[in-house]
Amino acid sequence: MPGPSTMDDLFAAAKAAQARAHVPYSRFPVGAAIRDEAGRIHAGCNVENAAYPQGACAETGAISRMAAEGGRRIAEILVIGPGAMLCTPCGGCRQRIREFARPDTPVHVAGPEGVRRTFTLDELLPHSFGPDNLDSAGETP
Ligand code: THU
């Protein structure tokens, strides 16, 4: 289990990335930070686009950074958003996280003051479809 200092690192990395978000359209900056299987942290922010559907979520950016920097598994992920409501990952990002995580992987949801709630990935994306489904495709039920 991560200790408090690890969580502080994750929070700080997500918050620093959030400050660099490119959000001229929504004005809703989000940061995400992943701790990978080796303990390394990879952060991302949302990057919007004048062609609106081409914008990317913070989680997507953090996953891309993780892969490019050699991380292969998400040990935990923290997402920080503005406002009073919980900034939980969107549906598409839950599936993207699923690719590199396990059902019990913690997903921390934070505001400017700190972590507000921690979910397991399975709570956010129950009965999910993942790499195992493809692996078992040749097996008889
Ligand atoms: N957004 C994220 O980056 N992550 C989330 O978890 C929720 C939403 C972004 C997408 C868009 O740039 C802005 O927040 C408003 O939806």
CSV table of N, CA and C and ligand atoms in Angstrom, one decimal:
chain,number,residue,atom,x,y,z
A,1,MET,N,0.8,-1.2,0.0
A,1,MET,CA,0.0,0.0,0.0
A,1,MET,C,0.9,1.2,0.0
A,2,PRO,N,0.5,2.3,-0.7
A,2,PRO,CA,1.3,3.5,-0.7
A,2,PRO,C,1.2,4.2,0.6
A,3,GLY,N,2.4,4.7,1.0
A,3,GLY,CA,2.4,5.5,2.2
A,3,GLY,C,2.0,7.0,1.9
A,4,PRO,N,1.9,7.8,3.0
A,4,PRO,CA,1.5,9.1,2.8
A,4,PRO,C,2.4,10.0,1.9
A,5,SER,N,3.7,9.7,1.9
A,5,SER,CA,4.6,10.5,1.1
A,5,SER,C,4.4,10.2,-0.3
A,6,THR,N,4.1,8.9,-0.7
A,6,THR,CA,3.8,8.6,-2.1
A,6,THR,C,2.6,9.3,-2.6
A,7,MET,N,1.6,9.3,-1.7
A,7,MET,CA,0.3,10.0,-2.1
A,7,MET,C,0.6,11.5,-2.3
A,8,ASP,N,1.4,12.1,-1.4
A,8,ASP,CA,1.8,13.5,-1.6
A,8,ASP,C,2.5,13.8,-2.9
A,9,ASP,N,3.4,12.9,-3.3
A,9,ASP,CA,4.1,13.0,-4.5
A,9,ASP,C,3.1,12.9,-5.7
A,10,LEU,N,2.2,12.0,-5.6
A,10,LEU,CA,1.2,11.8,-6.7
A,10,LEU,C,0.3,13.1,-6.8
A,11,PHE,N,-0.1,13.6,-5.6
A,11,PHE,CA,-1.0,14.8,-5.6
A,11,PHE,C,-0.2,16.0,-6.2
A,12,ALA,N,1.0,16.2,-5.8
A,12,ALA,CA,1.8,17.3,-6.3
A,12,ALA,C,2.0,17.2,-7.8
A,13,ALA,N,2.3,16.0,-8.3
A,13,ALA,CA,2.5,15.9,-9.7
A,13,ALA,C,1.3,16.2,-10.5
A,14,ALA,N,0.1,15.7,-10.0
A,14,ALA,CA,-1.2,16.0,-10.7
A,14,ALA,C,-1.5,17.5,-10.6
A,15,LYS,N,-1.2,18.1,-9.5
A,15,LYS,CA,-1.6,19.5,-9.4
A,15,LYS,C,-0.7,20.4,-10.3
A,16,ALA,N,0.6,20.0,-10.4
A,16,ALA,CA,1.5,20.7,-11.3
A,16,ALA,C,1.1,20.6,-12.7
A,17,ALA,N,0.7,19.4,-13.1
A,17,ALA,CA,0.2,19.2,-14.5
A,17,ALA,C,-1.1,19.9,-14.7
A,18,GLN,N,-2.0,19.9,-13.7
A,18,GLN,CA,-3.2,20.7,-13.9
A,18,GLN,C,-3.0,22.1,-14.2
A,19,ALA,N,-2.0,22.7,-13.6
A,19,ALA,CA,-1.6,24.1,-13.8
A,19,ALA,C,-1.2,24.4,-15.2
A,20,ARG,N,-0.9,23.3,-16.0
A,20,ARG,CA,-0.4,23.5,-17.4
A,20,ARG,C,-1.5,23.1,-18.3
A,21,ALA,N,-2.7,22.8,-17.9
A,21,ALA,CA,-3.8,22.3,-18.7
A,21,ALA,C,-4.0,23.4,-19.8
A,22,HIS,N,-4.4,22.9,-21.0
A,22,HIS,CA,-4.7,23.8,-22.1
A,22,HIS,C,-6.3,23.7,-22.3
A,23,VAL,N,-6.9,24.7,-21.6
A,23,VAL,CA,-8.4,24.6,-21.5
A,23,VAL,C,-9.1,26.0,-21.9
A,24,PRO,N,-8.8,26.5,-23.0
A,24,PRO,CA,-9.4,27.8,-23.4
A,24,PRO,C,-10.9,27.7,-23.6
A,25,TYR,N,-11.4,26.5,-23.8
A,25,TYR,CA,-12.8,26.3,-24.2
A,25,TYR,C,-13.7,26.0,-22.9
A,26,SER,N,-13.3,25.0,-22.2
A,26,SER,CA,-14.0,24.7,-21.0
A,26,SER,C,-13.7,25.5,-19.7
A,27,ARG,N,-12.4,26.0,-19.7
A,27,ARG,CA,-11.9,26.6,-18.5
A,27,ARG,C,-12.0,25.6,-17.3
A,28,PHE,N,-11.8,24.4,-17.6
A,28,PHE,CA,-12.0,23.3,-16.6
A,28,PHE,C,-10.6,22.5,-16.5
A,29,PRO,N,-9.6,23.0,-15.8
A,29,PRO,CA,-8.3,22.3,-15.8
A,29,PRO,C,-8.3,21.0,-15.0
A,30,VAL,N,-7.8,20.0,-15.6
A,30,VAL,CA,-7.7,18.7,-14.9
A,30,VAL,C,-6.3,18.2,-15.0
A,31,GLY,N,-5.8,17.6,-13.9
A,31,GLY,CA,-4.5,17.0,-13.9
A,31,GLY,C,-4.6,15.5,-13.5
A,32,ALA,N,-3.7,14.7,-13.9
A,32,ALA,CA,-3.8,13.3,-13.5
A,32,ALA,C,-2.3,12.8,-13.3
A,33,ALA,N,-2.1,12.0,-12.3
A,33,ALA,CA,-0.8,11.4,-12.1
A,33,ALA,C,-0.9,9.9,-11.8
A,34,ILE,N,-0.1,9.1,-12.4
A,34,ILE,CA,-0.1,7.7,-12.3
A,34,ILE,C,1.2,7.3,-11.6
A,35,ARG,N,1.1,6.4,-10.6
A,35,ARG,CA,2.2,5.7,-10.1
A,35,ARG,C,2.3,4.3,-10.7
A,36,ASP,N,3.4,4.0,-11.4
A,36,ASP,CA,3.5,2.8,-12.2
A,36,ASP,C,4.0,1.6,-11.3
A,37,GLU,N,4.2,0.5,-11.9
A,37,GLU,CA,4.6,-0.7,-11.1
A,37,GLU,C,6.0,-0.6,-10.5
A,38,ALA,N,6.8,0.4,-11.0
A,38,ALA,CA,8.1,0.6,-10.4
A,38,ALA,C,8.2,1.8,-9.5
A,39,GLY,N,7.0,2.4,-9.2
A,39,GLY,CA,7.0,3.5,-8.3
A,39,GLY,C,7.2,4.9,-9.0
A,40,ARG,N,7.4,4.8,-10.3
A,40,ARG,CA,7.6,6.1,-11.0
A,40,ARG,C,6.3,6.8,-11.2
A,41,ILE,N,6.4,8.1,-11.3
A,41,ILE,CA,5.1,8.9,-11.5
A,41,ILE,C,5.1,9.6,-12.9
A,42,HIS,N,4.0,9.5,-13.5
A,42,HIS,CA,3.8,10.1,-14.8
A,42,HIS,C,2.5,10.9,-14.8
A,43,ALA,N,2.6,12.2,-15.2
A,43,ALA,CA,1.5,13.1,-15.1
A,43,ALA,C,1.1,13.6,-16.4
A,44,GLY,N,-0.2,14.0,-16.5
A,44,GLY,CA,-0.7,14.6,-17.7
A,44,GLY,C,-1.8,15.6,-17.4
A,45,CYS,N,-2.2,16.4,-18.3
A,45,CYS,CA,-3.3,17.4,-18.2
A,45,CYS,C,-4.2,17.3,-19.4
A,46,ASN,N,-5.4,17.9,-19.3
A,46,ASN,CA,-6.2,17.9,-20.4
A,46,ASN,C,-5.7,19.0,-21.4
A,47,VAL,N,-5.8,18.6,-22.7
A,47,VAL,CA,-5.4,19.5,-23.8
A,47,VAL,C,-6.5,19.6,-24.8
A,48,GLU,N,-7.2,20.7,-24.8
A,48,GLU,CA,-8.3,20.9,-25.6
A,48,GLU,C,-7.9,21.4,-27.0
A,49,ASN,N,-8.9,21.5,-27.9
A,49,ASN,CA,-8.6,21.8,-29.3
A,49,ASN,C,-9.7,22.6,-29.9
A,50,ALA,N,-9.4,23.5,-30.8
A,50,ALA,CA,-10.5,24.4,-31.4
A,50,ALA,C,-11.5,23.5,-32.1
A,51,ALA,N,-11.0,22.3,-32.6
A,51,ALA,CA,-11.9,21.3,-33.2
A,51,ALA,C,-12.3,20.5,-31.9
A,52,TYR,N,-13.3,20.8,-31.2
A,52,TYR,CA,-13.6,20.3,-29.9
A,52,TYR,C,-13.4,18.8,-29.7
A,53,PRO,N,-13.9,17.9,-30.5
A,53,PRO,CA,-13.8,16.5,-30.2
A,53,PRO,C,-12.3,16.0,-30.2
A,54,GLN,N,-11.4,16.8,-30.7
A,54,GLN,CA,-10.0,16.4,-30.7
A,54,GLN,C,-9.3,16.6,-29.4
A,55,GLY,N,-10.0,17.2,-28.4
A,55,GLY,CA,-9.4,17.4,-27.1
A,55,GLY,C,-9.1,16.1,-26.4
A,56,ALA,N,-8.2,16.1,-25.5
A,56,ALA,CA,-7.8,14.9,-24.8
A,56,ALA,C,-7.9,15.2,-23.3
A,57,CYS,N,-8.3,14.1,-22.5
A,57,CYS,CA,-8.4,14.2,-21.1
A,57,CYS,C,-7.0,14.1,-20.4
A,58,ALA,N,-7.0,14.6,-19.2
A,58,ALA,CA,-5.7,14.5,-18.4
A,58,ALA,C,-5.3,13.0,-18.2
A,59,GLU,N,-6.2,12.1,-18.0
A,59,GLU,CA,-5.9,10.7,-17.8
A,59,GLU,C,-5.2,10.1,-19.0
A,60,THR,N,-5.8,10.5,-20.2
A,60,THR,CA,-5.2,10.0,-21.4
A,60,THR,C,-3.8,10.4,-21.6
A,61,GLY,N,-3.5,11.7,-21.3
A,61,GLY,CA,-2.2,12.2,-21.4
A,61,GLY,C,-1.2,11.5,-20.4
A,62,ALA,N,-1.7,11.3,-19.2
A,62,ALA,CA,-0.8,10.6,-18.2
A,62,ALA,C,-0.5,9.1,-18.6
A,63,ILE,N,-1.5,8.5,-19.2
A,63,ILE,CA,-1.3,7.1,-19.7
A,63,ILE,C,-0.3,7.1,-20.8
A,64,SER,N,-0.4,8.0,-21.7
A,64,SER,CA,0.5,8.1,-22.8
A,64,SER,C,2.0,8.4,-22.3
A,65,ARG,N,2.1,9.3,-21.3
A,65,ARG,CA,3.4,9.5,-20.7
A,65,ARG,C,4.0,8.2,-20.1
A,66,MET,N,3.1,7.5,-19.3
A,66,MET,CA,3.5,6.3,-18.7
A,66,MET,C,4.1,5.3,-19.7
A,67,ALA,N,3.3,5.1,-20.8
A,67,ALA,CA,3.8,4.1,-21.8
A,67,ALA,C,5.1,4.5,-22.4
A,68,ALA,N,5.2,5.8,-22.8
A,68,ALA,CA,6.4,6.3,-23.4
A,68,ALA,C,7.6,6.3,-22.5
A,69,GLU,N,7.4,6.4,-21.2
A,69,GLU,CA,8.5,6.4,-20.3
A,69,GLU,C,8.8,5.0,-19.7
A,70,GLY,N,8.1,4.0,-20.2
A,70,GLY,CA,8.5,2.6,-19.9
A,70,GLY,C,7.6,2.0,-18.8
A,71,GLY,N,6.6,2.7,-18.3
A,71,GLY,CA,5.7,2.1,-17.3
A,71,GLY,C,4.8,1.1,-18.0
A,72,ARG,N,4.4,0.1,-17.4
A,72,ARG,CA,3.5,-0.9,-18.0
A,72,ARG,C,2.3,-1.2,-17.2
A,73,ARG,N,2.2,-0.8,-15.9
A,73,ARG,CA,1.0,-1.1,-15.1
A,73,ARG,C,0.7,0.2,-14.3
A,74,ILE,N,-0.6,0.4,-14.1
A,74,ILE,CA,-1.0,1.5,-13.2
A,74,ILE,C,-1.2,0.9,-11.8
A,75,ALA,N,-0.3,1.3,-10.8
A,75,ALA,CA,-0.5,0.9,-9.4
A,75,ALA,C,-1.6,1.7,-8.8
A,76,GLU,N,-1.6,3.0,-9.1
A,76,GLU,CA,-2.6,3.9,-8.6
A,76,GLU,C,-2.6,5.1,-9.4
A,77,ILE,N,-3.8,5.8,-9.5
A,77,ILE,CA,-3.9,7.0,-10.3
A,77,ILE,C,-4.7,8.1,-9.5
A,78,LEU,N,-4.3,9.3,-9.6
A,78,LEU,CA,-4.9,10.4,-8.9
A,78,LEU,C,-5.4,11.4,-10.0
A,79,VAL,N,-6.6,11.9,-9.8
A,79,VAL,CA,-7.2,12.9,-10.8
A,79,VAL,C,-7.6,14.1,-9.9
A,80,ILE,N,-7.1,15.3,-10.4
A,80,ILE,CA,-7.5,16.5,-9.7
A,80,ILE,C,-8.3,17.4,-10.6
A,81,GLY,N,-9.4,17.9,-10.1
A,81,GLY,CA,-10.2,18.9,-10.9
A,81,GLY,C,-10.6,20.1,-10.1
A,82,PRO,N,-11.2,21.1,-10.7
A,82,PRO,CA,-11.6,22.2,-10.0
A,82,PRO,C,-13.1,22.0,-9.5
A,83,GLY,N,-13.6,22.9,-8.7
A,83,GLY,CA,-15.0,22.9,-8.3
A,83,GLY,C,-15.3,22.0,-7.2
A,84,ALA,N,-16.5,22.1,-6.8
A,84,ALA,CA,-17.0,21.3,-5.6
A,84,ALA,C,-17.3,19.9,-5.9
A,85,MET,N,-17.6,19.6,-7.1
A,85,MET,CA,-18.0,18.2,-7.4
A,85,MET,C,-16.8,17.3,-7.6
A,86,LEU,N,-17.0,16.0,-7.4
A,86,LEU,CA,-15.9,15.0,-7.6
A,86,LEU,C,-15.6,15.0,-9.1
A,87,CYS,N,-14.3,15.1,-9.4
A,87,CYS,CA,-13.9,15.0,-10.8
A,87,CYS,C,-13.5,13.6,-11.1
A,88,THR,N,-14.5,12.7,-11.3
A,88,THR,CA,-14.2,11.3,-11.5
A,88,THR,C,-13.9,11.2,-13.0
A,89,PRO,N,-13.1,10.2,-13.4
A,89,PRO,CA,-12.7,10.0,-14.8
A,89,PRO,C,-13.9,9.7,-15.6
A,90,CYS,N,-13.9,10.2,-16.9
A,90,CYS,CA,-15.0,10.0,-17.8
A,90,CYS,C,-15.0,8.5,-18.2
A,91,GLY,N,-16.1,8.1,-18.8
A,91,GLY,CA,-16.3,6.7,-19.2
A,91,GLY,C,-15.1,6.2,-20.1
A,92,GLY,N,-14.8,7.0,-21.1
A,92,GLY,CA,-13.7,6.6,-21.9
A,92,GLY,C,-12.4,6.4,-21.2
A,93,CYS,N,-12.1,7.3,-20.3
A,93,CYS,CA,-10.8,7.2,-19.5
A,93,CYS,C,-10.9,6.0,-18.5
A,94,ARG,N,-12.0,5.7,-18.0
A,94,ARG,CA,-12.1,4.5,-17.1
A,94,ARG,C,-11.7,3.3,-17.9
A,95,GLN,N,-12.1,3.2,-19.2
A,95,GLN,CA,-11.7,2.1,-20.0
A,95,GLN,C,-10.2,2.1,-20.3
A,96,ARG,N,-9.7,3.3,-20.5
A,96,ARG,CA,-8.2,3.4,-20.8
A,96,ARG,C,-7.4,3.0,-19.6
A,97,ILE,N,-7.9,3.4,-18.4
A,97,ILE,CA,-7.2,3.0,-17.2
A,97,ILE,C,-7.2,1.5,-17.1
A,98,ARG,N,-8.4,0.9,-17.4
A,98,ARG,CA,-8.6,-0.5,-17.3
A,98,ARG,C,-7.6,-1.3,-18.0
A,99,GLU,N,-7.1,-0.8,-19.1
A,99,GLU,CA,-6.1,-1.5,-19.9
A,99,GLU,C,-4.8,-1.9,-19.1
A,100,PHE,N,-4.5,-1.0,-18.2
A,100,PHE,CA,-3.2,-1.1,-17.4
A,100,PHE,C,-3.4,-1.3,-15.9
A,101,ALA,N,-4.6,-1.6,-15.5
A,101,ALA,CA,-4.9,-1.7,-14.1
A,101,ALA,C,-5.6,-3.0,-13.7
A,102,ARG,N,-5.9,-3.1,-12.4
A,102,ARG,CA,-6.6,-4.3,-12.0
A,102,ARG,C,-7.9,-3.8,-11.3
A,103,PRO,N,-8.9,-4.7,-11.0
A,103,PRO,CA,-10.1,-4.3,-10.4
A,103,PRO,C,-9.9,-3.5,-9.1
A,104,ASP,N,-8.9,-3.9,-8.4
A,104,ASP,CA,-8.7,-3.2,-7.1
A,104,ASP,C,-7.7,-2.0,-7.1
A,105,THR,N,-7.4,-1.6,-8.3
A,105,THR,CA,-6.5,-0.5,-8.4
A,105,THR,C,-7.1,0.8,-7.9
A,106,PRO,N,-6.5,1.5,-7.0
A,106,PRO,CA,-7.1,2.8,-6.4
A,106,PRO,C,-7.1,3.9,-7.4
A,107,VAL,N,-8.3,4.6,-7.5
A,107,VAL,CA,-8.4,5.8,-8.3
A,107,VAL,C,-8.8,6.9,-7.3
A,108,HIS,N,-7.8,7.8,-7.0
A,108,HIS,CA,-8.0,8.9,-6.1
A,108,HIS,C,-8.6,10.1,-6.8
A,109,VAL,N,-9.6,10.7,-6.3
A,109,VAL,CA,-10.2,11.9,-6.9
A,109,VAL,C,-10.0,13.0,-5.9
A,110,ALA,N,-9.4,14.1,-6.4
A,110,ALA,CA,-8.9,15.2,-5.6
A,110,ALA,C,-9.5,16.5,-6.1
A,111,GLY,N,-9.5,17.4,-5.1
A,111,GLY,CA,-9.8,18.8,-5.4
A,111,GLY,C,-8.5,19.6,-5.0
A,112,PRO,N,-8.6,20.9,-5.1
A,112,PRO,CA,-7.3,21.7,-4.8
A,112,PRO,C,-6.8,21.5,-3.4
A,113,GLU,N,-7.6,21.1,-2.5
A,113,GLU,CA,-7.2,20.9,-1.1
A,113,GLU,C,-6.6,19.5,-0.8
A,114,GLY,N,-6.9,18.6,-1.7
A,114,GLY,CA,-6.4,17.2,-1.4
A,114,GLY,C,-7.4,16.2,-1.9
A,115,VAL,N,-7.1,14.9,-1.6
A,115,VAL,CA,-7.9,13.8,-2.0
A,115,VAL,C,-9.2,13.8,-1.3
A,116,ARG,N,-10.3,13.7,-2.1
A,116,ARG,CA,-11.7,13.7,-1.6
A,116,ARG,C,-12.2,12.3,-1.4
A,117,ARG,N,-11.9,11.5,-2.3
A,117,ARG,CA,-12.5,10.1,-2.3
A,117,ARG,C,-11.6,9.2,-3.0
A,118,THR,N,-11.5,8.0,-2.6
A,118,THR,CA,-10.8,6.9,-3.3
A,118,THR,C,-11.7,5.8,-3.7
A,119,PHE,N,-11.7,5.5,-5.0
A,119,PHE,CA,-12.5,4.4,-5.5
A,119,PHE,C,-11.6,3.3,-5.9
A,120,THR,N,-12.1,2.0,-6.0
A,120,THR,CA,-11.4,1.1,-6.8
A,120,THR,C,-11.8,1.2,-8.3
A,121,LEU,N,-11.0,0.8,-9.2
A,121,LEU,CA,-11.4,0.8,-10.6
A,121,LEU,C,-12.7,0.1,-10.8
A,122,ASP,N,-12.8,-1.1,-10.1
A,122,ASP,CA,-14.0,-1.9,-10.3
A,122,ASP,C,-15.3,-1.2,-9.8
A,123,GLU,N,-15.2,-0.3,-8.9
A,123,GLU,CA,-16.4,0.5,-8.5
A,123,GLU,C,-16.8,1.5,-9.6
A,124,LEU,N,-15.8,2.0,-10.3
A,124,LEU,CA,-16.1,3.0,-11.4
A,124,LEU,C,-16.4,2.3,-12.7
A,125,LEU,N,-15.9,1.1,-12.9
A,125,LEU,CA,-16.1,0.4,-14.2
A,125,LEU,C,-16.4,-1.1,-13.9
A,126,PRO,N,-17.6,-1.4,-13.3
A,126,PRO,CA,-17.9,-2.8,-13.0
A,126,PRO,C,-18.1,-3.7,-14.3
A,127,HIS,N,-17.8,-5.0,-14.1
A,127,HIS,CA,-18.0,-5.9,-15.2
A,127,HIS,C,-17.3,-5.5,-16.5
A,128,SER,N,-16.1,-5.0,-16.3
A,128,SER,CA,-15.4,-4.4,-17.4
A,128,SER,C,-14.9,-5.4,-18.4
A,129,PHE,N,-14.6,-4.9,-19.6
A,129,PHE,CA,-14.0,-5.7,-20.7
A,129,PHE,C,-12.5,-5.3,-20.8
A,130,GLY,N,-11.6,-6.3,-20.7
A,130,GLY,CA,-10.2,-5.9,-20.7
A,130,GLY,C,-9.4,-6.9,-21.5
A,131,PRO,N,-8.1,-6.8,-21.4
A,131,PRO,CA,-7.2,-7.8,-22.1
A,131,PRO,C,-7.5,-9.2,-21.9
A,132,ASP,N,-7.9,-9.6,-20.6
A,132,ASP,CA,-8.2,-11.0,-20.3
A,132,ASP,C,-9.3,-11.5,-21.2
A,133,ASN,N,-10.3,-10.7,-21.6
A,133,ASN,CA,-11.4,-11.2,-22.4
A,133,ASN,C,-10.8,-11.7,-23.8
A,134,LEU,N,-9.9,-10.9,-24.3
A,134,LEU,CA,-9.3,-11.4,-25.6
A,134,LEU,C,-8.5,-12.6,-25.4
A,135,ASP,N,-7.8,-12.7,-24.3
A,135,ASP,CA,-6.9,-13.9,-24.0
A,135,ASP,C,-7.8,-15.2,-24.0
A,136,SER,N,-9.0,-15.0,-23.4
A,136,SER,CA,-9.9,-16.2,-23.2
A,136,SER,C,-10.8,-16.5,-24.4
A,137,ALA,N,-10.6,-15.8,-25.5
A,137,ALA,CA,-11.5,-15.9,-26.6
A,137,ALA,C,-11.6,-17.3,-27.2
A,138,GLY,N,-10.5,-18.1,-27.1
A,138,GLY,CA,-10.5,-19.4,-27.7
A,138,GLY,C,-10.9,-20.5,-26.8
A,139,GLU,N,-11.2,-20.2,-25.5
A,139,GLU,CA,-11.6,-21.2,-24.5
A,139,GLU,C,-13.1,-21.4,-24.6
A,140,THR,N,-13.5,-22.7,-24.3
A,140,THR,CA,-14.9,-23.1,-24.2
A,140,THR,C,-15.4,-22.6,-22.9
A,141,PRO,N,-16.6,-22.0,-22.8
A,141,PRO,CA,-17.1,-21.5,-21.5
A,141,PRO,C,-17.4,-22.6,-20.5
B,1,THU,N1,-11.7,16.1,-18.3
B,1,THU,C1,-10.6,15.4,-18.0
B,1,THU,O1,-9.5,15.8,-18.5
B,1,THU,N2,-10.7,14.4,-17.1
B,1,THU,C2,-11.8,14.1,-16.4
B,1,THU,O2,-11.7,13.2,-15.6
B,1,THU,C3,-13.0,14.8,-16.7
B,1,THU,C4,-13.0,15.8,-17.8
B,1,THU,C5,-11.6,17.3,-19.2
B,1,THU,C6,-12.1,17.1,-20.6
B,1,THU,C7,-12.4,18.6,-21.0
B,1,THU,O3,-11.1,19.1,-21.4
B,1,THU,C8,-12.7,19.2,-19.6
B,1,THU,O4,-12.3,18.4,-18.6
B,1,THU,C9,-14.2,19.5,-19.5
B,1,THU,O5,-14.9,18.3,-19.7
